[in-house]
Short mmCIF file of C-alpha atoms in Angstrom, two decimals:
data_model
loop_
_atom_site.label_atom_id
_atom_site.label_comp_id
_atom_site.label_asym_id
_atom_site.label_seq_id
_atom_site.Cartn_x
_atom_site.Cartn_y
_atom_site.Cartn_z
CA MET A 21 -0.09 32.80 7.57
CA PRO A 22 -0.58 29.37 6.84
CA THR A 23 2.22 26.36 7.81
CA GLY A 24 3.93 23.82 6.76
CA PRO A 25 6.27 23.21 3.51
CA ARG A 26 8.32 26.79 2.75
CA SER A 27 9.80 27.37 -1.28
CA CYS A 28 11.51 30.37 -1.20
CA VAL A 29 11.23 31.70 -4.41
CA PRO A 30 13.11 35.62 -4.94
CA GLY A 31 10.91 38.67 -5.73
CA ILE A 32 9.61 39.32 -8.97
CA ARG A 33 11.30 42.08 -11.06
CA HIS A 34 10.18 44.88 -9.97
CA THR A 35 9.11 46.62 -7.14
CA LEU A 36 6.84 44.93 -4.46
CA SER A 37 4.75 46.03 -1.98
CA LEU A 38 2.48 44.61 -0.22
CA GLY A 39 -1.80 44.92 -0.07
CA VAL A 40 -4.52 45.85 2.12
CA THR A 41 -3.90 43.67 5.16
CA VAL A 42 -8.03 42.39 5.80
CA GLY A 43 -9.32 39.45 7.40
CA LEU A 44 -10.68 35.99 4.91
CA THR A 45 -13.84 35.71 4.12
CA GLY A 46 -15.47 32.71 4.38
CA GLY A 47 -13.25 30.89 1.99
CA PHE A 48 -11.12 27.41 3.22
CA LEU A 49 -6.71 27.61 3.10
CA LEU A 50 -5.31 24.38 3.49
CA GLY A 51 -1.72 24.78 4.23
CA GLY A 52 0.51 23.60 6.02
CA ALA A 53 -0.97 19.83 5.49
CA VAL A 54 0.97 17.24 3.62
CA PRO A 55 -0.88 17.68 -0.12
CA ALA A 56 -0.56 13.00 -0.58
CA GLN A 57 -2.62 13.55 3.52
CA ALA A 58 -6.57 14.31 2.56
CA THR A 59 -7.92 14.29 5.38
CA HIS A 60 -11.78 12.88 5.64
CA ALA A 61 -15.42 12.49 7.90
CA PRO A 62 -14.47 9.43 11.19
CA ASP A 63 -16.69 7.29 10.12
CA GLU A 64 -15.72 6.69 6.29
CA GLU A 65 -13.11 4.41 5.63
CA ASP A 66 -10.06 6.45 3.54
CA PRO A 67 -9.56 4.64 0.17
CA PRO A 68 -5.45 3.76 -0.54
CA THR A 69 -3.84 6.39 -2.87
CA PRO A 70 -4.52 4.48 -6.35
CA THR A 71 -1.66 3.93 -8.55
CA MET A 72 -0.66 5.99 -11.02
CA PRO A 73 1.14 6.26 -13.90
CA SER A 74 5.18 6.85 -13.83
CA TYR A 75 6.29 10.62 -14.13
CA PRO A 76 9.03 12.22 -14.76
CA ALA A 77 9.89 15.51 -12.86
CA PRO A 78 7.32 17.91 -13.28
CA GLY A 79 8.27 20.08 -16.65
CA GLN A 80 9.97 17.19 -18.13
CA PRO A 81 8.76 15.31 -21.21
CA ILE A 82 7.86 11.66 -20.28
CA SER A 83 9.37 9.05 -20.98
CA ALA A 84 7.27 6.35 -22.61
CA PRO A 85 3.73 7.64 -23.68
CA GLU A 86 0.78 4.81 -22.50
CA PRO A 87 -0.52 2.69 -25.15
CA GLU A 88 -3.79 5.35 -25.30
CA GLU A 89 -2.04 8.04 -26.55
CA ALA A 90 -0.19 9.39 -30.13
CA ASP A 91 3.13 8.66 -30.58
CA ASP A 92 5.46 11.30 -30.49
CA ASP A 93 7.23 11.56 -34.02
CA GLY A 94 9.10 14.74 -32.54
CA GLY A 95 7.03 17.56 -32.21
CA ASP A 96 7.08 20.02 -28.38
CA THR A 97 4.33 20.66 -26.42
CA THR A 98 6.13 22.17 -23.44
CA VAL A 99 7.60 23.46 -22.32
CA GLU A 100 10.35 23.28 -19.18
CA LYS A 101 10.37 26.48 -17.13
CA ALA A 102 14.27 28.67 -17.01
CA ASP A 103 15.25 27.81 -13.40
CA GLY A 104 14.25 30.80 -10.40
CA ASP A 105 10.85 31.89 -12.48
CA LEU A 106 7.43 31.24 -10.95
CA ARG A 107 5.02 29.30 -13.47
CA VAL A 108 1.42 30.89 -12.96
CA ALA A 109 -1.32 28.58 -15.16
CA THR A 110 -5.15 28.30 -14.77
CA LEU A 111 -7.47 25.83 -16.67
CA ASN A 112 -11.07 25.82 -16.03
CA ALA A 113 -11.52 21.83 -15.05
CA GLY A 114 -15.06 21.10 -16.32
CA LEU A 115 -15.09 19.11 -12.36
CA THR A 116 -19.08 19.95 -11.86
CA GLY A 117 -21.89 17.99 -11.02
CA GLY A 118 -26.22 17.68 -10.11
CA SER A 119 -24.09 17.90 -5.63
CA PRO A 120 -20.82 19.01 -3.76
CA GLU A 121 -21.38 15.70 -3.08
CA SER A 122 -21.34 13.18 -5.15
CA VAL A 123 -18.70 15.29 -6.66
CA LEU A 124 -16.45 14.37 -4.34
CA GLU A 125 -17.95 10.88 -4.44
CA ALA A 126 -16.79 10.81 -8.07
CA LEU A 127 -13.51 12.45 -7.08
CA ARG A 128 -12.58 10.19 -3.60
CA GLY A 129 -10.36 6.70 -4.77
CA GLY A 130 -8.51 8.55 -7.42
CA MET A 131 -9.70 7.05 -10.57
CA ASN A 132 -11.59 9.72 -11.91
CA SER A 133 -11.07 10.04 -15.57
CA ALA A 134 -11.77 13.87 -15.80
CA ALA A 135 -9.74 14.79 -13.06
CA ARG A 136 -6.87 12.94 -14.25
CA VAL A 137 -6.92 15.14 -17.46
CA VAL A 138 -6.60 18.01 -15.29
CA ALA A 139 -3.15 16.36 -12.93
CA ARG A 140 -1.54 15.20 -16.23
CA THR A 141 -1.98 19.05 -18.00
CA ALA A 142 -0.81 19.69 -15.06
CA HIS A 143 2.15 17.52 -14.71
CA LEU A 144 3.45 18.17 -18.41
CA ASN A 145 2.59 22.36 -18.01
CA ALA A 146 4.59 22.14 -13.92
CA PRO A 147 3.34 25.63 -12.39
CA ASP A 148 3.94 27.37 -9.42
CA VAL A 149 -0.02 28.71 -8.57
CA MET A 150 -2.57 27.00 -11.02
CA VAL A 151 -6.34 28.69 -10.77
CA LEU A 152 -8.53 25.98 -11.29
CA THR A 153 -12.05 27.07 -12.72
CA GLY A 154 -14.96 24.98 -13.07
CA VAL A 155 -14.69 23.31 -10.16
CA THR A 156 -17.80 22.94 -7.73
CA HIS A 157 -17.24 24.92 -3.87
CA ASP A 158 -18.86 22.39 -0.96
CA ALA A 159 -18.63 24.21 2.34
CA ASP A 160 -16.41 21.90 3.48
CA GLY A 161 -13.71 22.37 1.17
CA MET A 162 -13.78 18.57 1.08
CA ILE A 163 -13.23 18.24 -3.38
CA ALA A 164 -10.70 20.70 -3.45
CA GLU A 165 -8.75 18.68 -0.86
CA THR A 166 -9.09 15.03 -1.79
CA LEU A 167 -8.34 16.47 -5.54
CA ASN A 168 -5.08 17.53 -4.55
CA ALA A 169 -4.09 14.27 -2.12
CA ARG A 170 -5.02 12.13 -4.49
CA TYR A 171 -4.65 13.39 -8.06
CA LEU A 172 -2.19 16.49 -8.47
CA ALA A 173 -0.38 15.10 -5.33
CA PRO A 174 0.02 11.59 -6.84
CA ALA A 175 1.76 13.35 -9.95
CA GLY A 176 4.05 14.57 -8.18
CA LEU A 177 2.75 18.53 -7.75
CA ASP A 178 3.80 19.46 -4.87
CA PHE A 179 1.07 22.38 -2.98
CA PRO A 180 0.52 22.87 0.03
CA TYR A 181 -1.63 25.67 0.00
CA VAL A 182 -4.63 25.42 -1.54
CA TYR A 183 -7.57 27.79 -1.36
CA THR A 184 -10.98 28.32 -2.31
CA ALA A 185 -14.49 29.85 -1.36
CA PRO A 186 -18.14 30.54 -1.68
CA THR A 187 -19.57 31.25 -5.06
CA ASN A 188 -22.93 33.03 -6.08
CA SER A 189 -23.12 30.30 -8.56
CA GLY A 190 -26.22 28.96 -7.67
CA ILE A 191 -27.27 30.49 -4.84
CA ASP A 192 -30.97 31.24 -4.81
CA SER A 193 -31.34 35.09 -5.73
CA GLY A 194 -35.82 34.90 -4.27
CA THR A 195 -36.92 36.96 -7.70
CA ASP A 196 -37.32 35.70 -11.10
CA LEU A 197 -33.54 37.44 -12.82
CA ASP A 198 -34.07 35.07 -16.25
CA GLY A 199 -38.46 36.62 -17.03
CA ASP A 200 -39.24 33.19 -16.89
CA GLY A 201 -42.42 34.50 -14.75
CA ARG A 202 -41.66 31.01 -12.25
CA ILE A 203 -39.09 32.27 -9.24
CA GLY A 204 -36.71 29.52 -8.42
CA GLY A 205 -33.84 27.25 -10.89
CA PRO A 206 -30.65 27.50 -12.09
CA GLY A 207 -31.89 30.80 -13.97
CA ASP A 208 -32.75 33.03 -11.13
CA ALA A 209 -29.89 32.31 -9.21
CA LEU A 210 -27.04 35.30 -8.65
CA GLY A 211 -24.89 33.46 -10.89
CA TYR A 212 -26.12 29.96 -13.20
CA GLY A 213 -26.16 26.95 -11.35
CA GLU A 214 -28.60 23.95 -10.66
CA PHE A 215 -27.08 24.23 -6.85
CA PRO A 216 -24.97 26.29 -4.69
CA GLY A 217 -21.32 25.99 -5.41
CA GLN A 218 -21.84 24.11 -8.71
CA HIS A 219 -19.29 26.30 -10.60
CA GLY A 220 -16.36 28.10 -8.50
CA ILE A 221 -12.50 28.19 -8.76
CA VAL A 222 -9.45 26.79 -6.26
CA ILE A 223 -6.25 28.71 -6.01
CA PHE A 224 -3.38 25.91 -5.71
CA SER A 225 0.00 26.65 -4.63
CA ALA A 226 3.70 26.05 -3.81
CA HIS A 227 4.79 29.41 -2.34
CA PRO A 228 2.02 30.59 1.32
CA ILE A 229 -0.53 32.37 0.68
CA VAL A 230 -1.08 34.70 2.74
CA GLU A 231 -4.64 33.83 4.68
CA ASP A 232 -5.28 37.14 6.31
CA GLU A 233 -5.02 40.02 4.01
CA VAL A 234 -7.16 37.71 0.62
CA ARG A 235 -10.41 39.81 -0.03
CA THR A 236 -13.38 38.98 -1.55
CA PHE A 237 -15.82 40.54 -3.93
CA GLN A 238 -18.71 36.97 -3.62
CA ASP A 239 -21.18 40.53 -2.26
CA LEU A 240 -20.75 43.07 -4.40
CA LEU A 241 -23.62 44.31 -6.38
CA TRP A 242 -23.66 44.94 -10.05
CA SER A 243 -25.88 48.18 -8.99
CA ASP A 244 -22.36 49.45 -7.29
CA ILE A 245 -21.02 49.33 -10.20
CA PRO A 246 -20.47 53.27 -11.80
CA ASP A 247 -22.36 54.03 -15.01
CA ASN A 248 -22.91 49.81 -15.38
CA SER A 249 -24.64 48.63 -18.27
CA LEU A 250 -27.19 46.51 -16.23
CA PRO A 251 -30.85 46.84 -18.41
CA ASP A 252 -32.99 49.77 -15.80
CA ALA A 253 -35.96 48.68 -17.45
CA ASP A 254 -35.81 45.41 -17.78
CA TYR A 255 -34.94 44.63 -13.52
CA SER A 256 -36.86 45.86 -11.05
CA ASP A 257 -35.56 47.29 -8.29
CA LEU A 258 -36.08 44.02 -6.07
CA ASP A 259 -33.77 42.57 -8.69
CA LYS A 260 -30.93 45.72 -9.03
CA SER A 261 -31.08 45.55 -4.66
CA VAL A 262 -29.28 41.53 -5.09
CA LEU A 263 -27.79 41.06 -8.41
CA ARG A 264 -24.49 40.78 -8.14
CA LEU A 265 -21.41 41.53 -9.61
CA ALA A 266 -20.02 38.76 -10.31
CA SER A 267 -21.42 35.37 -11.03
CA THR A 268 -19.46 32.87 -9.58
CA SER A 269 -15.96 33.92 -8.19
CA LEU A 270 -13.40 37.08 -8.19
CA TRP A 271 -10.98 37.36 -5.01
CA ASP A 272 -7.62 38.84 -4.54
CA VAL A 273 -5.19 36.14 -2.46
CA PRO A 274 -1.80 37.35 -2.11
CA VAL A 275 1.66 35.06 -2.94
CA GLU A 276 4.43 35.03 -0.88
CA ILE A 277 6.99 34.58 -2.52
CA GLY A 278 10.10 35.18 -1.45
CA GLU A 279 11.36 35.76 2.64
CA GLU A 280 11.36 39.79 3.17
CA GLY A 281 7.07 39.66 2.39
CA GLU A 282 7.50 39.68 -0.82
CA THR A 283 3.75 39.66 -2.40
CA LEU A 284 2.02 38.49 -6.13
CA HIS A 285 -1.88 39.38 -5.83
CA VAL A 286 -2.93 36.69 -7.71
CA ILE A 287 -6.31 38.60 -9.21
CA ALA A 288 -8.86 35.17 -9.37
CA ASN A 289 -12.34 35.29 -11.73
CA GLY A 290 -14.39 32.65 -12.78
CA GLN A 291 -16.99 32.71 -14.94
CA ALA A 292 -20.40 29.87 -15.40
CA PRO A 293 -20.63 27.99 -19.03
CA GLU A 294 -21.38 30.17 -21.73
CA GLU A 295 -24.42 28.01 -23.05
CA ASN A 296 -26.30 28.73 -19.88
CA ALA A 297 -25.70 32.12 -19.98
CA ARG A 298 -29.03 34.33 -19.71
CA GLY A 299 -29.79 37.63 -21.14
CA PHE A 300 -27.82 40.38 -19.03
CA ASP A 301 -24.30 38.16 -18.58
CA ALA A 302 -22.81 39.63 -21.69
CA GLU A 303 -23.45 43.21 -19.95
CA ARG A 304 -22.26 41.56 -16.43
CA ALA A 305 -19.17 40.81 -17.33
CA LEU A 306 -17.93 43.63 -19.06
CA ASP A 307 -18.60 45.96 -16.63
CA GLU A 308 -16.86 42.93 -14.30
CA ARG A 309 -14.03 43.42 -15.98
CA ARG A 310 -13.81 47.34 -15.93
CA MET A 311 -14.23 46.72 -12.29
CA ILE A 312 -11.18 43.87 -11.70
CA ALA A 313 -9.37 47.96 -14.87
CA ASP A 314 -10.85 49.60 -11.37
CA TYR A 315 -9.18 47.64 -9.54
CA VAL A 316 -4.89 46.96 -10.70
CA SER A 317 -5.14 50.43 -11.18
CA ALA A 318 -3.61 51.41 -8.45
CA ASP A 319 -5.88 55.04 -8.77
CA PRO A 320 -8.09 55.91 -6.24
CA ALA A 321 -9.53 57.58 -8.52
CA ASP A 322 -11.09 54.54 -10.49
CA SER A 323 -11.87 52.03 -7.36
CA TRP A 324 -12.62 54.12 -4.80
CA TYR A 325 -16.69 52.49 -5.19
CA ILE A 326 -14.61 49.26 -4.35
CA GLN A 327 -15.79 47.21 -1.02
CA ASP A 328 -14.55 43.16 -0.66
CA ASP A 329 -16.81 41.03 1.45
CA ALA A 330 -14.89 42.69 4.61
CA GLY A 331 -16.10 45.79 4.63
CA GLU A 332 -12.35 47.56 3.34
CA SER A 333 -12.81 49.75 -0.04
CA GLY A 334 -10.81 50.24 -2.63
CA GLY A 335 -8.32 48.44 -4.85
CA LEU A 336 -4.22 47.72 -4.65
CA ASN A 337 -1.89 49.74 -3.50
CA PRO A 338 0.53 51.52 -5.66
CA GLY A 339 3.57 48.84 -6.65
CA SER A 340 1.87 46.28 -5.49
CA SER A 341 2.70 43.41 -8.30
CA PHE A 342 -0.09 41.53 -9.37
CA VAL A 343 -0.93 38.75 -11.69
CA ILE A 344 -5.17 37.92 -13.85
CA ALA A 345 -5.88 34.79 -13.56
CA GLY A 346 -8.96 32.61 -14.68
CA GLU A 347 -12.15 33.85 -16.62
CA PRO A 348 -11.66 37.53 -16.35
CA GLY A 349 -15.14 38.31 -17.33
CA SER A 350 -15.18 36.84 -20.17
CA VAL A 351 -17.82 37.76 -22.44
CA PRO A 352 -20.73 34.33 -23.21
CA GLY A 353 -20.06 33.21 -26.85
CA GLU A 354 -17.69 35.62 -27.62
CA GLY A 355 -14.50 35.00 -25.79
CA ASP A 356 -11.49 37.63 -26.25
CA PRO A 357 -9.60 39.54 -29.27
CA THR A 358 -7.25 36.64 -31.51
CA ALA A 359 -5.18 37.44 -33.68
CA GLN A 360 -8.06 36.69 -37.12
CA ASP A 361 -9.72 39.47 -34.55
CA ALA A 362 -7.78 41.98 -36.18
CA GLU A 363 -6.92 40.79 -38.92
CA ARG A 364 -10.85 40.93 -39.82
CA GLY A 365 -11.06 44.74 -37.93
CA GLU A 366 -13.17 43.46 -35.40
CA ASP A 367 -12.80 46.21 -33.13
CA ARG A 368 -15.41 45.36 -29.68
CA GLU A 369 -14.79 47.51 -26.03
CA LEU A 370 -13.23 44.58 -23.92
CA PRO A 371 -12.15 47.31 -20.96
CA LEU A 372 -9.12 44.63 -19.02
CA LEU A 373 -6.78 44.66 -22.19
CA GLY A 374 -6.74 47.80 -22.95
CA SER A 375 -5.61 48.80 -18.81
CA PRO A 376 -1.96 50.97 -19.15
CA ALA A 377 -1.65 48.57 -15.72
CA VAL A 378 -1.85 45.54 -17.57
CA GLN A 379 -0.18 43.27 -19.93
CA ASP A 380 -0.89 40.66 -22.42
CA PRO A 381 1.30 37.83 -23.82
CA LEU A 382 -0.58 36.27 -25.74
CA PRO A 383 0.09 32.92 -25.32
CA GLU A 384 0.41 30.84 -28.06
CA ALA A 385 -0.65 27.41 -28.48
CA VAL A 386 2.89 25.34 -28.32
CA THR A 387 2.33 22.61 -31.18
CA GLU A 388 5.24 22.03 -34.39
CA ARG A 389 1.28 21.79 -36.73
CA GLU A 390 -0.10 23.51 -38.73
CA LEU A 391 -3.57 25.42 -37.12
CA SER A 392 -5.36 24.40 -40.07
CA ALA A 393 -4.84 21.07 -38.70
CA ARG A 394 -5.99 20.90 -35.27
CA PRO A 395 -9.44 19.87 -35.62
CA GLY A 396 -12.48 20.90 -34.69
CA SER A 397 -14.45 24.20 -36.75
CA GLU A 398 -13.94 24.49 -40.50
CA ASP A 399 -13.72 28.35 -39.87
CA GLY A 400 -10.60 27.47 -38.33
CA THR A 401 -8.99 28.54 -35.50
CA ASP A 402 -6.34 30.93 -33.72
CA PRO A 403 -3.41 30.21 -31.73
CA HIS A 404 -3.77 32.15 -28.99
CA ALA A 405 -7.43 30.23 -28.09
CA THR A 406 -8.12 28.90 -25.42
CA ARG A 407 -11.04 26.64 -25.75
CA ALA A 408 -13.30 24.44 -28.73
CA VAL A 409 -16.27 24.59 -29.71
CA GLU A 410 -17.70 22.22 -31.24
CA GLY A 411 -19.16 23.52 -35.13
CA GLU A 412 -17.02 26.94 -34.37
CA GLU A 413 -14.15 28.78 -34.76
CA ASP A 414 -12.53 27.82 -31.27
CA ARG A 415 -12.06 30.99 -28.89
CA ARG A 416 -9.34 32.14 -25.95
CA VAL A 417 -11.96 32.66 -22.92
CA SER A 418 -8.62 31.20 -19.63
CA LEU A 419 -6.33 35.28 -19.36
CA VAL A 420 -3.12 35.40 -17.44
CA LEU A 421 -2.70 38.73 -17.02
CA PRO A 422 0.50 40.34 -14.95
CA ASP A 423 0.87 42.90 -13.90
CA ALA A 424 2.29 45.88 -17.18
CA GLU A 425 6.01 45.97 -14.60
CA ALA A 426 6.50 42.95 -14.38
CA GLU A 427 8.44 40.24 -16.17
CA VAL A 428 7.09 38.52 -19.21
CA THR A 429 9.90 35.47 -19.63
CA ASP A 430 7.91 32.28 -21.70
CA SER A 431 3.70 31.89 -22.29
CA GLY A 432 2.14 29.18 -23.21
CA VAL A 433 -1.13 27.29 -24.73
CA PHE A 434 -1.03 24.15 -24.18
CA TRP A 435 -3.27 22.55 -27.38
CA PRO A 436 -0.79 19.05 -28.36
CA GLY A 437 -1.45 18.99 -32.11
CA GLU A 438 -2.73 15.22 -33.80
CA GLY A 439 0.25 13.09 -33.81
CA GLU A 440 2.33 15.20 -30.64
CA PHE A 441 3.25 13.63 -26.99
CA GLY A 442 -0.26 14.74 -25.15
CA PHE A 443 -2.73 14.48 -27.69
CA ASP A 444 -5.33 12.05 -25.75
CA LEU A 445 -5.72 14.93 -23.55
CA VAL A 446 -6.35 17.39 -25.69
CA ASP A 447 -8.13 14.82 -29.21
CA PRO A 448 -12.10 15.64 -28.98
CA GLN A 449 -12.65 11.81 -29.68
CA ALA A 450 -10.72 11.13 -26.58
CA GLY A 451 -13.79 10.66 -24.51
CA ALA A 452 -11.70 11.98 -20.48
CA SER A 453 -10.19 15.09 -22.77
CA LEU A 454 -11.27 18.95 -21.71
CA ARG A 455 -12.45 21.33 -23.90
CA ASP A 456 -10.88 23.55 -22.72
CA ARG A 457 -6.97 24.49 -22.55
CA LEU A 458 -3.83 24.85 -20.30
CA VAL A 459 -2.33 28.52 -20.00
CA TRP A 460 0.66 29.50 -18.57
CA VAL A 461 3.33 32.64 -18.15
CA ASP A 462 6.03 32.91 -16.51
CA LEU A 463 7.60 35.95 -15.11
CA GLY A 464 11.09 36.38 -14.51
CA VAL A 465 12.22 36.73 -10.68
CA SER A 466 16.12 38.18 -8.90
#
């Protein structure tokens, strides 16, 4: 188990048990280090930590906005977490580039505008565990460490424990998956990507990560999923022998939330950008959802086929506490059901949300503005949406789904309206704003 600062948080308010114990499979656990002390190669000059804006305690509004921000006229856009609760959040950070080296270089110095938006967004919402998707993975884990040390820590966020691992994004498949008659390029990668690791995940935690119980599912083949949706007629035996289920990453990362070994399993997942989706990616995303639902069902009859990268089979142990966070098999170009879908009578088959093992708190935008005034599509939006899509309806892509027995005390989507505090972080006219929104869920603890 990693060493370093430990936060003693009692268990989630229902029975908790330890998960299956397996070895770490290629991930990087950056635990035990003081967040502001990222290490670099000895021959590089370590730039000084930049001066950041003055921040109050995490989760509290900044008393005076920076000059570029809209004036706060009383609208509330954040919610203070109750004492003792555990806040789990996810956000697609969009921190990618032309290579791992270029991403790392852009982050060094602490002045990257997109990373600063991520840090300010995280600061205002104060998660205890944060799953960032859309972050490039590098072999040494330096991108994750630099993001923590140069951006999150100066923003007042204390994440002594960080986990990242390889992703299928950009790994050459050796076959013509996109059917263009040529082998090679991002369309023929196991998960869409210009280079290995382009689209990955990082987990930042205020509480210890149980290193020797992490399970990863990078190598699980799509063809190994029972009754899978892989189009047999369109793909050769070679295609089916290499095409993996996860387009980026899929992990079970246990987080220790108490002194007596209570564990919260963070089931993290991400997707390649929807604009890069290939013909089979929608079907693969739905099968990935089915696999996650089977993994958390606690029924061996559902999870018998699941094998992690260390060769261990099966799903979560019965009674395990978990939260699914990230983009769990989000359907490219569609997103998840929202209130508007229900009003239109749409009934799409989207596994996982209907699982009896999972609850969907349906987080809504924390704003006092009318949604009709939100910049974007003329077709409107929905309070549960998490991604702004220019010229189209906003979509629900990022999810935080606790297990069915967990006590959810609050939830929200950080999406301030025009004129409210923090609007510059989501304003589509702002050069550094993100298209995705941070989603959070508070879990009651005893």
